[in-house]
């Protein structure tokens, strides 16, 4: 009887020991209450899907850091932050274009001399502004395969495809771009179009030119209720199809990533056209000071470092972005869109790349757009 009691007592001790070990392991690997950092990241919508994919991997590797992802148009996120219109407190902003962070810094420094960022803004991924068109429409408008702004303007002025060499049954000519008061790609579009209109380099006075003012009015009338972000624009372009959208300006990244979707929805996918010159858009991240403590900033920095490592850069390539890490090759990444024979896509397009508009030019573009009618 004593032996049975002793044996039972030993079993109980073993179970208790195992329970203690399991509890200790749980404390080691599980987030410790009160120590978990929440990093609120506001990104442009063009990065939405890759960031959501990478979020799970990062949190698995860093259980004490919780990511809270939000998505807004690039210009919109700056306006919302400056005017404190969000119902949350951002830790990191990642607009599609680093120049927008310069604008943010300038706007905040007018009321506060402290640098609004913890860190020097960090490039995350690159892309180019491109145009897309449905194949038949593109062949009529750009018979030599090269995109031309004046051809688009002529079609907008004509209003109907039958007047520019197309088929009358195609109906009206519909060009689409994003709202330049909310989105970076709309700003890039109007900046490049202004340069093409004036035949060379532009300055702030260029936006006072009567022909440029007329152009803004024409575009605004054509793109009635423009989308607030580039990815929303492309999804609408695909769903609307050839009857309601003909040509659009978008990022190369999402044009490549959503190309298969256009095949499934419309039967024939769109064609990509590289603008010449074009502008490179570099998604750039800044850790904010307002309402962000040092420990949260440290956690945010860890996430940004994670995004620029080769494994994560390869994921961004799969979504059509060009890497900021030179160790990553566009052609050797598994499932790279540059290996899918997408019409018009080029690893090294032979086009001139010019800087995006600076802060002053962005203000002029927005001002002129709001006044156009």
Short mmCIF file of C-alpha atoms in Angstrom, two decimals, residues 69-321:
data_model
loop_
_atom_site.label_atom_id
_atom_site.label_comp_id
_atom_site.label_asym_id
_atom_site.label_seq_id
_atom_site.Cartn_x
_atom_site.Cartn_y
_atom_site.Cartn_z
CA UNK A 69 -1.38 48.15 -40.46
CA UNK A 70 -3.42 51.02 -41.93
CA UNK A 71 -3.61 52.08 -45.58
CA UNK A 72 -4.25 55.50 -47.10
CA UNK A 73 -3.33 57.49 -50.20
CA UNK A 74 0.19 58.93 -49.87
CA UNK A 75 -0.80 62.59 -49.78
CA UNK A 76 -3.86 61.75 -47.73
CA UNK A 77 -1.76 60.16 -44.96
CA UNK A 78 0.34 63.31 -44.61
CA UNK A 79 -2.71 65.59 -44.51
CA UNK A 80 -4.44 63.35 -41.96
CA UNK A 81 -1.34 63.27 -39.76
CA UNK A 82 -0.70 67.02 -39.86
CA UNK A 83 -4.36 67.85 -39.22
CA UNK A 84 -4.71 65.02 -36.64
CA UNK A 85 -7.74 63.57 -38.42
CA UNK A 86 -6.97 59.91 -37.68
CA UNK A 87 -8.77 58.03 -34.91
CA UNK A 88 -5.44 56.31 -34.13
CA UNK A 89 -1.87 57.44 -33.47
CA UNK A 90 0.59 56.45 -36.22
CA UNK A 91 4.09 55.25 -35.36
CA UNK A 92 5.37 54.97 -38.96
CA UNK A 93 4.36 56.53 -42.27
CA UNK A 94 5.32 54.85 -45.57
CA UNK A 95 4.16 57.04 -48.47
CA UNK A 96 4.87 55.94 -52.05
CA UNK A 97 7.35 58.80 -52.51
CA UNK A 98 10.00 60.03 -50.09
CA UNK A 99 9.50 63.62 -51.26
CA UNK A 100 6.13 63.57 -49.49
CA UNK A 101 7.98 63.06 -46.18
CA UNK A 102 10.03 66.18 -46.95
CA UNK A 103 6.75 68.05 -47.37
CA UNK A 104 5.55 66.66 -44.03
CA UNK A 105 8.76 67.73 -42.29
CA UNK A 106 8.48 71.25 -43.74
CA UNK A 107 4.84 71.61 -42.72
CA UNK A 108 5.46 70.49 -39.15
CA UNK A 109 8.57 72.62 -38.71
CA UNK A 110 6.54 75.78 -39.30
CA UNK A 111 4.96 75.22 -35.89
CA UNK A 112 7.68 73.20 -34.16
CA UNK A 113 11.45 73.34 -34.70
CA UNK A 114 11.95 69.72 -33.58
CA UNK A 115 12.56 67.15 -36.33
CA UNK A 116 9.29 65.15 -36.55
CA UNK A 117 11.14 61.89 -37.30
CA UNK A 118 13.21 59.60 -35.06
CA UNK A 119 15.27 58.40 -38.00
CA UNK A 120 16.46 59.39 -41.41
CA UNK A 121 13.60 58.15 -43.66
CA UNK A 122 14.41 54.65 -44.93
CA UNK A 123 13.76 53.49 -48.54
CA UNK A 124 11.72 50.28 -48.63
CA UNK A 125 10.94 49.56 -52.31
CA UNK A 126 11.04 51.25 -55.72
CA UNK A 127 8.78 51.45 -58.72
CA UNK A 128 8.22 53.55 -61.85
CA UNK A 129 5.19 55.41 -63.11
CA UNK A 130 3.91 53.67 -66.25
CA UNK A 131 0.83 53.80 -68.46
CA UNK A 132 -1.48 50.92 -69.28
CA UNK A 133 -3.98 50.51 -72.10
CA UNK A 134 -6.23 47.77 -73.47
CA UNK A 135 -4.47 46.22 -76.52
CA UNK A 136 -6.76 47.43 -79.34
CA UNK A 137 -6.96 50.93 -77.89
CA UNK A 138 -3.22 51.09 -77.38
CA UNK A 139 -2.47 50.11 -80.99
CA UNK A 140 -4.67 52.92 -82.29
CA UNK A 141 -3.35 55.57 -79.92
CA UNK A 142 0.33 54.52 -79.92
CA UNK A 143 0.91 52.72 -83.27
CA UNK A 144 4.72 52.73 -82.81
CA UNK A 145 4.39 51.22 -79.31
CA UNK A 146 5.61 54.37 -77.56
CA UNK A 147 3.45 56.28 -75.10
CA UNK A 148 2.87 59.93 -76.02
CA UNK A 149 1.13 62.51 -73.83
CA UNK A 150 -0.04 64.59 -76.79
CA UNK A 151 -1.88 61.59 -78.26
CA UNK A 152 -3.76 61.15 -74.99
CA UNK A 153 -4.58 64.86 -74.88
CA UNK A 154 -5.85 64.80 -78.48
CA UNK A 155 -8.10 61.83 -77.67
CA UNK A 156 -9.43 63.61 -74.59
CA UNK A 157 -10.20 66.71 -76.65
CA UNK A 158 -11.87 64.66 -79.37
CA UNK A 159 -13.92 62.80 -76.78
CA UNK A 160 -14.78 59.89 -79.08
CA UNK A 161 -12.64 57.05 -80.41
CA UNK A 162 -14.09 57.45 -83.91
CA UNK A 163 -12.42 60.88 -84.16
CA UNK A 164 -8.91 59.58 -83.43
CA UNK A 165 -8.78 56.53 -85.69
CA UNK A 166 -10.66 54.10 -83.46
CA UNK A 167 -14.02 52.41 -83.90
CA UNK A 168 -17.15 54.49 -83.25
CA UNK A 169 -18.64 51.63 -81.24
CA UNK A 170 -15.81 52.03 -78.71
CA UNK A 171 -17.62 55.15 -77.54
CA UNK A 172 -15.97 57.88 -75.49
CA UNK A 173 -12.26 58.04 -74.72
CA UNK A 174 -11.66 57.54 -70.99
CA UNK A 175 -8.36 58.39 -69.33
CA UNK A 176 -7.89 57.66 -65.61
CA UNK A 177 -5.44 58.87 -62.98
CA UNK A 178 -5.62 59.31 -59.21
CA UNK A 179 -6.59 62.42 -57.27
CA UNK A 180 -3.37 64.52 -56.97
CA UNK A 181 -4.60 66.05 -53.70
CA UNK A 182 -4.60 62.57 -52.15
CA UNK A 183 -2.24 60.36 -54.17
CA UNK A 184 1.38 60.42 -55.29
CA UNK A 185 0.79 58.84 -58.73
CA UNK A 186 -1.64 61.60 -59.68
CA UNK A 187 1.01 64.18 -58.76
CA UNK A 188 3.67 62.38 -60.81
CA UNK A 189 1.28 62.15 -63.77
CA UNK A 190 0.52 65.87 -63.87
CA UNK A 191 4.17 66.81 -63.31
CA UNK A 192 5.36 64.67 -66.24
CA UNK A 193 2.47 65.82 -68.43
CA UNK A 194 3.28 69.48 -67.70
CA UNK A 195 6.89 68.89 -68.70
CA UNK A 196 5.82 67.19 -71.95
CA UNK A 197 3.39 70.04 -72.65
CA UNK A 198 6.09 72.69 -72.28
CA UNK A 199 8.77 70.65 -74.02
CA UNK A 200 11.45 70.62 -71.37
CA UNK A 201 12.35 71.35 -67.76
CA UNK A 202 9.74 73.12 -65.70
CA UNK A 203 9.72 75.43 -62.68
CA UNK A 204 7.07 76.86 -60.38
CA UNK A 205 6.10 79.49 -62.98
CA UNK A 206 5.30 76.68 -65.42
CA UNK A 207 2.04 76.06 -63.58
CA UNK A 208 0.91 79.61 -64.38
CA UNK A 209 1.15 78.89 -68.11
CA UNK A 210 -2.29 79.14 -69.76
CA UNK A 211 -1.80 75.95 -71.78
CA UNK A 212 -0.91 74.03 -68.60
CA UNK A 213 -3.96 75.45 -66.84
CA UNK A 214 -6.13 74.33 -69.78
CA UNK A 215 -4.54 70.86 -69.61
CA UNK A 216 -5.38 70.51 -65.90
CA UNK A 217 -8.98 71.49 -66.64
CA UNK A 218 -9.20 68.93 -69.45
CA UNK A 219 -7.78 66.12 -67.29
CA UNK A 220 -9.98 66.98 -64.32
CA UNK A 221 -13.07 66.85 -66.54
CA UNK A 222 -11.98 63.50 -68.02
CA UNK A 223 -11.26 61.79 -64.69
CA UNK A 224 -14.45 62.77 -62.90
CA UNK A 225 -14.21 61.59 -59.27
CA UNK A 226 -10.64 60.25 -59.53
CA UNK A 227 -9.71 57.40 -57.15
CA UNK A 228 -7.87 58.26 -53.93
CA UNK A 229 -5.12 55.68 -54.46
CA UNK A 230 -3.35 53.87 -57.29
CA UNK A 231 -4.29 50.32 -56.40
CA UNK A 232 -7.96 51.26 -56.12
CA UNK A 233 -7.64 52.89 -59.56
CA UNK A 234 -6.19 49.75 -61.14
CA UNK A 235 -8.79 47.45 -59.64
CA UNK A 236 -11.53 49.75 -60.96
CA UNK A 237 -9.78 49.91 -64.36
CA UNK A 238 -9.82 46.12 -64.59
CA UNK A 239 -13.41 45.70 -63.42
CA UNK A 240 -14.74 48.48 -65.66
CA UNK A 241 -12.92 47.14 -68.72
CA UNK A 242 -12.76 48.58 -72.22
CA UNK A 243 -16.18 50.22 -72.15
CA UNK A 244 -15.40 52.60 -69.27
CA UNK A 245 -11.59 52.90 -69.05
CA UNK A 246 -9.05 53.03 -71.89
CA UNK A 247 -5.72 54.42 -70.65
CA UNK A 248 -4.42 54.98 -67.12
CA UNK A 249 -1.23 55.96 -65.32
CA UNK A 250 -0.26 53.62 -62.47
CA UNK A 251 2.80 52.20 -60.74
CA UNK A 252 4.74 49.51 -62.57
CA UNK A 253 4.54 47.37 -59.42
CA UNK A 254 0.77 46.97 -59.34
CA UNK A 255 0.51 46.92 -63.14
CA UNK A 256 2.73 43.81 -63.07
CA UNK A 257 1.09 42.25 -60.02
CA UNK A 258 -2.52 42.64 -61.21
CA UNK A 259 -1.84 41.75 -64.85
CA UNK A 260 -3.10 38.16 -64.39
CA UNK A 261 -6.28 39.56 -62.86
CA UNK A 262 -6.92 41.63 -65.99
CA UNK A 263 -6.59 38.44 -68.07
CA UNK A 264 -9.15 36.63 -65.93
CA UNK A 265 -11.64 39.53 -65.86
CA UNK A 266 -11.39 40.85 -69.41
CA UNK A 267 -10.09 37.94 -71.48
CA UNK A 268 -7.30 40.04 -72.96
CA UNK A 269 -4.86 41.68 -70.53
CA UNK A 270 -3.71 45.27 -70.72
CA UNK A 271 -0.41 46.41 -72.25
CA UNK A 272 2.24 48.27 -70.22
CA UNK A 273 3.89 51.38 -71.67
CA UNK A 274 6.96 53.01 -70.14
CA UNK A 275 6.78 56.79 -70.02
CA UNK A 276 9.80 58.64 -71.35
CA UNK A 277 10.80 60.44 -69.25
CA UNK A 278 9.28 58.80 -66.21
CA UNK A 279 9.72 59.25 -62.46
CA UNK A 280 10.88 56.67 -59.98
CA UNK A 281 8.76 56.46 -56.85
CA UNK A 282 10.57 55.17 -53.76
CA UNK A 283 8.31 54.01 -50.94
CA UNK A 284 10.06 55.49 -47.91
CA UNK A 285 9.39 54.95 -44.20
CA UNK A 286 9.74 57.46 -41.37
CA UNK A 287 9.34 56.76 -37.64
CA UNK A 288 7.31 59.60 -36.12
CA UNK A 289 8.07 61.38 -32.85
CA UNK A 290 4.61 62.62 -31.90
CA UNK A 291 2.92 60.18 -29.50
CA UNK A 292 5.66 57.55 -30.08
CA UNK A 293 7.95 56.60 -27.17
CA UNK A 294 11.51 55.32 -27.49
CA UNK A 295 10.63 51.65 -27.03
CA UNK A 296 7.97 51.82 -29.76
CA UNK A 297 10.43 53.61 -32.04
CA UNK A 298 12.96 50.83 -31.40
CA UNK A 299 10.36 48.20 -32.33
CA UNK A 300 9.46 50.16 -35.48
CA UNK A 301 13.12 50.35 -36.47
CA UNK A 302 13.36 46.57 -36.15
CA UNK A 303 10.45 46.15 -38.57
CA UNK A 304 11.94 48.55 -41.13
CA UNK A 305 15.28 46.72 -40.98
CA UNK A 306 13.35 43.46 -41.50
CA UNK A 307 11.71 44.85 -44.67
CA UNK A 308 15.04 45.64 -46.33
CA UNK A 309 16.56 42.19 -45.81
CA UNK A 310 16.88 40.03 -48.98
CA UNK A 311 14.13 37.53 -48.07
CA UNK A 312 11.55 40.29 -47.63
CA UNK A 313 12.80 42.26 -50.63
CA UNK A 314 12.23 39.12 -52.73
CA UNK A 315 8.58 39.08 -51.58
CA UNK A 316 8.25 42.72 -52.66
CA UNK A 317 9.68 41.78 -56.08
CA UNK A 318 6.98 39.10 -56.41
CA UNK A 319 4.48 41.94 -56.02
CA UNK A 320 6.13 43.90 -58.83
CA UNK A 321 8.41 46.23 -56.85
#
